Amino acid sequence: MRYDINMPILKDPTSAAVIPQDKQPRTIWPSIRRGAMGLCPKCGKGRMFTRYLKVAEACPHCGEALHHHRADDAPPYFTVFAAGHIVIPLMLGVERFASPPLWLHLSIFLPLTALLCLWLLPIFKGATIGLQWANYMHGFDPAESADETQPATDQRT
């Protein structure tokens, strides 16, 4: 759906997103929270992921289409940002108070960083998809034409 400059708009009080008046505002924070828990942003009951990071075509509980999300690079960016803000102060604190050898730093903080990133990545991906759903972004608008909401085919060969 294309937005006309003269179309009446409704501001969702919980966000800065502009939603056309003919659409019901969706709550942003509950959608983000449900997505971060790996649940459907609409109903909060169906599982969003079929595997570690593979998003289901649709919610198994309510049938909401999830295949057209565009999380792209946002979840890895947020994951590295958050993990860095957790691991680096720990590493600096350990160095400041214990001064262990480098091999001990590596044996502690490399696995910690990897595990933290693996744990945070699906959380941030689900939260990003929940935010997109709440703001009618990237095909989550039911008024869009059917050809725009078809699953994208893999162009890699």
PDB file of C-alpha atoms in Angstrom:
ATOM      1  CA  MET A   1       0.000   0.000   0.000  1.00  0.00           C
ATOM      2  CA  ARG A   2       1.327   3.394  -0.892  1.00  0.00           C
ATOM      3  CA  TYR A   3       0.750   6.236   1.500  1.00  0.00           C
ATOM      4  CA  ASP A   4      -0.820   9.384   0.157  1.00  0.00           C
ATOM      5  CA  ILE A   5       0.397  12.662   1.608  1.00  0.00           C
ATOM      6  CA  ASN A   6      -3.227  13.687   2.213  1.00  0.00           C
ATOM      7  CA  MET A   7      -4.176  10.403   3.925  1.00  0.00           C
ATOM      8  CA  PRO A   8      -5.328  10.898   7.520  1.00  0.00           C
ATOM      9  CA  ILE A   9      -2.896   9.363   9.975  1.00  0.00           C
ATOM     10  CA  LEU A  10      -3.085   8.113  13.517  1.00  0.00           C
ATOM     11  CA  LYS A  11      -0.110   8.207  15.843  1.00  0.00           C
ATOM     12  CA  ASP A  12       0.326   5.179  18.038  1.00  0.00           C
ATOM     13  CA  PRO A  13       0.813   6.563  21.564  1.00  0.00           C
ATOM     14  CA  THR A  14       3.422   3.896  22.401  1.00  0.00           C
ATOM     15  CA  SER A  15       5.713   4.690  19.486  1.00  0.00           C
ATOM     16  CA  ALA A  16       6.852   7.311  17.042  1.00  0.00           C
ATOM     17  CA  ALA A  17       5.571   5.255  14.106  1.00  0.00           C
ATOM     18  CA  VAL A  18       2.970   6.821  11.864  1.00  0.00           C
ATOM     19  CA  ILE A  19       0.137   4.406  11.125  1.00  0.00           C
ATOM     20  CA  PRO A  20      -2.547   5.135   8.520  1.00  0.00           C
ATOM     21  CA  GLN A  21      -5.905   5.780  10.149  1.00  0.00           C
ATOM     22  CA  ASP A  22      -7.619   2.839   8.446  1.00  0.00           C
ATOM     23  CA  LYS A  23      -5.351   0.429  10.380  1.00  0.00           C
ATOM     24  CA  GLN A  24      -5.640  -0.607  13.989  1.00  0.00           C
ATOM     25  CA  PRO A  25      -2.534   0.441  15.974  1.00  0.00           C
ATOM     26  CA  ARG A  26      -0.542  -2.531  17.208  1.00  0.00           C
ATOM     27  CA  THR A  27       1.166  -2.412  20.580  1.00  0.00           C
ATOM     28  CA  ILE A  28       4.906  -2.194  20.143  1.00  0.00           C
ATOM     29  CA  TRP A  29       6.447  -3.348  23.421  1.00  0.00           C
ATOM     30  CA  PRO A  30       4.295  -6.472  23.862  1.00  0.00           C
ATOM     31  CA  SER A  31       5.067  -7.410  20.236  1.00  0.00           C
ATOM     32  CA  ILE A  32       8.795  -6.939  20.791  1.00  0.00           C
ATOM     33  CA  ARG A  33       8.636  -8.947  24.028  1.00  0.00           C
ATOM     34  CA  ARG A  34       6.727 -11.815  22.379  1.00  0.00           C
ATOM     35  CA  GLY A  35       9.178 -11.816  19.473  1.00  0.00           C
ATOM     36  CA  ALA A  36      12.180 -11.807  21.828  1.00  0.00           C
ATOM     37  CA  MET A  37      10.738 -14.901  23.529  1.00  0.00           C
ATOM     38  CA  GLY A  38      10.518 -16.604  20.122  1.00  0.00           C
ATOM     39  CA  LEU A  39       6.736 -16.407  19.983  1.00  0.00           C
ATOM     40  CA  CYS A  40       4.403 -15.037  17.336  1.00  0.00           C
ATOM     41  CA  PRO A  41       4.211 -11.233  17.694  1.00  0.00           C
ATOM     42  CA  LYS A  42       0.463 -11.329  17.044  1.00  0.00           C
ATOM     43  CA  CYS A  43      -0.866 -14.046  19.366  1.00  0.00           C
ATOM     44  CA  GLY A  44       2.128 -14.832  21.586  1.00  0.00           C
ATOM     45  CA  LYS A  45       1.329 -18.561  21.515  1.00  0.00           C
ATOM     46  CA  GLY A  46       2.825 -20.056  18.349  1.00  0.00           C
ATOM     47  CA  ARG A  47       6.578 -20.566  17.917  1.00  0.00           C
ATOM     48  CA  MET A  48       8.235 -18.065  15.555  1.00  0.00           C
ATOM     49  CA  PHE A  49      11.298 -20.185  14.786  1.00  0.00           C
ATOM     50  CA  THR A  50      11.283 -23.683  13.324  1.00  0.00           C
ATOM     51  CA  ARG A  51      15.041 -24.056  13.905  1.00  0.00           C
ATOM     52  CA  TYR A  52      17.713 -21.922  15.557  1.00  0.00           C
ATOM     53  CA  LEU A  53      17.213 -18.840  13.325  1.00  0.00           C
ATOM     54  CA  LYS A  54      14.793 -20.174  10.689  1.00  0.00           C
ATOM     55  CA  VAL A  55      11.559 -18.193  10.831  1.00  0.00           C
ATOM     56  CA  ALA A  56       8.370 -20.171  10.252  1.00  0.00           C
ATOM     57  CA  GLU A  57       6.312 -19.399   7.162  1.00  0.00           C
ATOM     58  CA  ALA A  58       3.306 -18.664   9.389  1.00  0.00           C
ATOM     59  CA  CYS A  59       2.362 -18.907  13.040  1.00  0.00           C
ATOM     60  CA  PRO A  60       1.146 -22.446  13.779  1.00  0.00           C
ATOM     61  CA  HIS A  61      -1.418 -21.090  16.241  1.00  0.00           C
ATOM     62  CA  CYS A  62      -3.021 -18.017  14.613  1.00  0.00           C
ATOM     63  CA  GLY A  63      -1.809 -18.331  11.008  1.00  0.00           C
ATOM     64  CA  GLU A  64      -0.116 -14.890  10.854  1.00  0.00           C
ATOM     65  CA  ALA A  65       2.333 -14.886   7.934  1.00  0.00           C
ATOM     66  CA  LEU A  66       5.896 -14.398   9.153  1.00  0.00           C
ATOM     67  CA  HIS A  67       7.881 -15.278   6.020  1.00  0.00           C
ATOM     68  CA  HIS A  68       8.253 -11.731   4.720  1.00  0.00           C
ATOM     69  CA  HIS A  69      10.235 -10.281   7.606  1.00  0.00           C
ATOM     70  CA  ARG A  70      13.394  -8.313   6.823  1.00  0.00           C
ATOM     71  CA  ALA A  71      15.540  -8.611   9.933  1.00  0.00           C
ATOM     72  CA  ASP A  72      18.737  -8.578   7.801  1.00  0.00           C
ATOM     73  CA  ASP A  73      21.746  -7.120   9.671  1.00  0.00           C
ATOM     74  CA  ALA A  74      19.989  -5.603  12.688  1.00  0.00           C
ATOM     75  CA  PRO A  75      20.021  -8.698  14.969  1.00  0.00           C
ATOM     76  CA  PRO A  76      23.769  -9.428  14.513  1.00  0.00           C
ATOM     77  CA  TYR A  77      24.563  -5.752  15.058  1.00  0.00           C
ATOM     78  CA  PHE A  78      22.544  -5.603  18.297  1.00  0.00           C
ATOM     79  CA  THR A  79      24.020  -8.938  19.407  1.00  0.00           C
ATOM     80  CA  VAL A  80      27.628  -7.833  18.967  1.00  0.00           C
ATOM     81  CA  PHE A  81      26.838  -4.471  20.571  1.00  0.00           C
ATOM     82  CA  ALA A  82      25.243  -6.079  23.654  1.00  0.00           C
ATOM     83  CA  ALA A  83      27.820  -8.868  23.992  1.00  0.00           C
ATOM     84  CA  GLY A  84      30.661  -6.374  23.745  1.00  0.00           C
ATOM     85  CA  HIS A  85      29.138  -4.229  26.470  1.00  0.00           C
ATOM     86  CA  ILE A  86      28.933  -7.282  28.731  1.00  0.00           C
ATOM     87  CA  VAL A  87      32.230  -9.047  27.979  1.00  0.00           C
ATOM     88  CA  ILE A  88      34.618  -6.095  27.703  1.00  0.00           C
ATOM     89  CA  PRO A  89      33.922  -4.670  31.196  1.00  0.00           C
ATOM     90  CA  LEU A  90      34.279  -8.198  32.630  1.00  0.00           C
ATOM     91  CA  MET A  91      37.555  -8.678  30.792  1.00  0.00           C
ATOM     92  CA  LEU A  92      38.907  -5.320  31.928  1.00  0.00           C
ATOM     93  CA  GLY A  93      37.828  -5.997  35.521  1.00  0.00           C
ATOM     94  CA  VAL A  94      39.541  -9.389  35.558  1.00  0.00           C
ATOM     95  CA  GLU A  95      42.690  -7.856  34.071  1.00  0.00           C
ATOM     96  CA  ARG A  96      42.655  -4.998  36.568  1.00  0.00           C
ATOM     97  CA  PHE A  97      42.224  -7.119  39.692  1.00  0.00           C
ATOM     98  CA  ALA A  98      43.819 -10.485  38.814  1.00  0.00           C
ATOM     99  CA  SER A  99      46.155  -9.890  35.829  1.00  0.00           C
ATOM    100  CA  PRO A 100      45.935 -13.483  34.532  1.00  0.00           C
ATOM    101  CA  PRO A 101      48.076 -14.599  31.593  1.00  0.00           C
ATOM    102  CA  LEU A 102      46.774 -14.119  28.075  1.00  0.00           C
ATOM    103  CA  TRP A 103      45.999 -17.829  27.564  1.00  0.00           C
ATOM    104  CA  LEU A 104      43.658 -17.727  30.563  1.00  0.00           C
ATOM    105  CA  HIS A 105      41.887 -14.633  29.198  1.00  0.00           C
ATOM    106  CA  LEU A 106      41.422 -16.417  25.876  1.00  0.00           C
ATOM    107  CA  SER A 107      40.210 -19.646  27.454  1.00  0.00           C
ATOM    108  CA  ILE A 108      37.595 -17.769  29.499  1.00  0.00           C
ATOM    109  CA  PHE A 109      36.419 -14.892  27.338  1.00  0.00           C
ATOM    110  CA  LEU A 110      36.407 -16.414  23.833  1.00  0.00           C
ATOM    111  CA  PRO A 111      33.939 -19.181  24.769  1.00  0.00           C
ATOM    112  CA  LEU A 112      31.956 -16.729  26.920  1.00  0.00           C
ATOM    113  CA  THR A 113      31.650 -14.307  24.008  1.00  0.00           C
ATOM    114  CA  ALA A 114      30.670 -17.043  21.550  1.00  0.00           C
ATOM    115  CA  LEU A 115      28.029 -18.514  23.880  1.00  0.00           C
ATOM    116  CA  LEU A 116      26.642 -15.085  24.727  1.00  0.00           C
ATOM    117  CA  CYS A 117      26.315 -14.210  21.031  1.00  0.00           C
ATOM    118  CA  LEU A 118      24.644 -17.548  20.257  1.00  0.00           C
ATOM    119  CA  TRP A 119      22.177 -16.962  23.095  1.00  0.00           C
ATOM    120  CA  LEU A 120      21.399 -13.319  22.200  1.00  0.00           C
ATOM    121  CA  LEU A 121      21.062 -13.649  18.410  1.00  0.00           C
ATOM    122  CA  PRO A 122      17.608 -15.347  18.294  1.00  0.00           C
ATOM    123  CA  ILE A 123      16.362 -12.973  20.998  1.00  0.00           C
ATOM    124  CA  PHE A 124      17.293  -9.905  18.954  1.00  0.00           C
ATOM    125  CA  LYS A 125      16.027 -11.446  15.717  1.00  0.00           C
ATOM    126  CA  GLY A 126      12.642 -12.209  17.283  1.00  0.00           C
ATOM    127  CA  ALA A 127      12.452  -8.729  18.795  1.00  0.00           C
ATOM    128  CA  THR A 128      13.251  -7.151  15.413  1.00  0.00           C
ATOM    129  CA  ILE A 129      10.515  -9.179  13.721  1.00  0.00           C
ATOM    130  CA  GLY A 130       8.093  -8.212  16.504  1.00  0.00           C
ATOM    131  CA  LEU A 131       8.911  -4.540  15.939  1.00  0.00           C
ATOM    132  CA  GLN A 132       8.380  -4.907  12.199  1.00  0.00           C
ATOM    133  CA  TRP A 133       5.032  -6.616  12.772  1.00  0.00           C
ATOM    134  CA  ALA A 134       3.859  -3.896  15.188  1.00  0.00           C
ATOM    135  CA  ASN A 135       4.730  -1.132  12.705  1.00  0.00           C
ATOM    136  CA  TYR A 136       3.221  -2.843   9.605  1.00  0.00           C
ATOM    137  CA  MET A 137       6.676  -3.012   8.033  1.00  0.00           C
ATOM    138  CA  HIS A 138       7.992  -5.302   5.252  1.00  0.00           C
ATOM    139  CA  GLY A 139       4.831  -7.139   4.278  1.00  0.00           C
ATOM    140  CA  PHE A 140       3.174  -7.315   7.691  1.00  0.00           C
ATOM    141  CA  ASP A 141       0.504  -4.986   6.331  1.00  0.00           C
ATOM    142  CA  PRO A 142      -2.564  -7.076   5.403  1.00  0.00           C
ATOM    143  CA  ALA A 143      -3.643  -4.390   2.911  1.00  0.00           C
ATOM    144  CA  GLU A 144      -0.575  -4.934   0.710  1.00  0.00           C
ATOM    145  CA  SER A 145      -1.053  -6.847  -2.490  1.00  0.00           C
ATOM    146  CA  ALA A 146      -0.467 -10.600  -2.449  1.00  0.00           C
ATOM    147  CA  ASP A 147       2.418 -10.435  -4.927  1.00  0.00           C
ATOM    148  CA  GLU A 148       4.479  -8.263  -2.553  1.00  0.00           C
ATOM    149  CA  THR A 149       4.032 -10.658   0.375  1.00  0.00           C
ATOM    150  CA  GLN A 150       5.149 -13.877  -1.324  1.00  0.00           C
ATOM    151  CA  PRO A 151       8.238 -15.521   0.160  1.00  0.00           C
ATOM    152  CA  ALA A 152      11.415 -14.339  -1.473  1.00  0.00           C
ATOM    153  CA  THR A 153      13.212 -16.975  -3.528  1.00  0.00           C
ATOM    154  CA  ASP A 154      16.846 -17.604  -2.876  1.00  0.00           C
ATOM    155  CA  GLN A 155      18.816 -15.942  -5.680  1.00  0.00           C
ATOM    156  CA  ARG A 156      22.098 -17.651  -4.793  1.00  0.00           C
ATOM    157  CA  THR A 157      23.254 -20.473  -7.052  1.00  0.00           C
TER     158      THR A 157
END
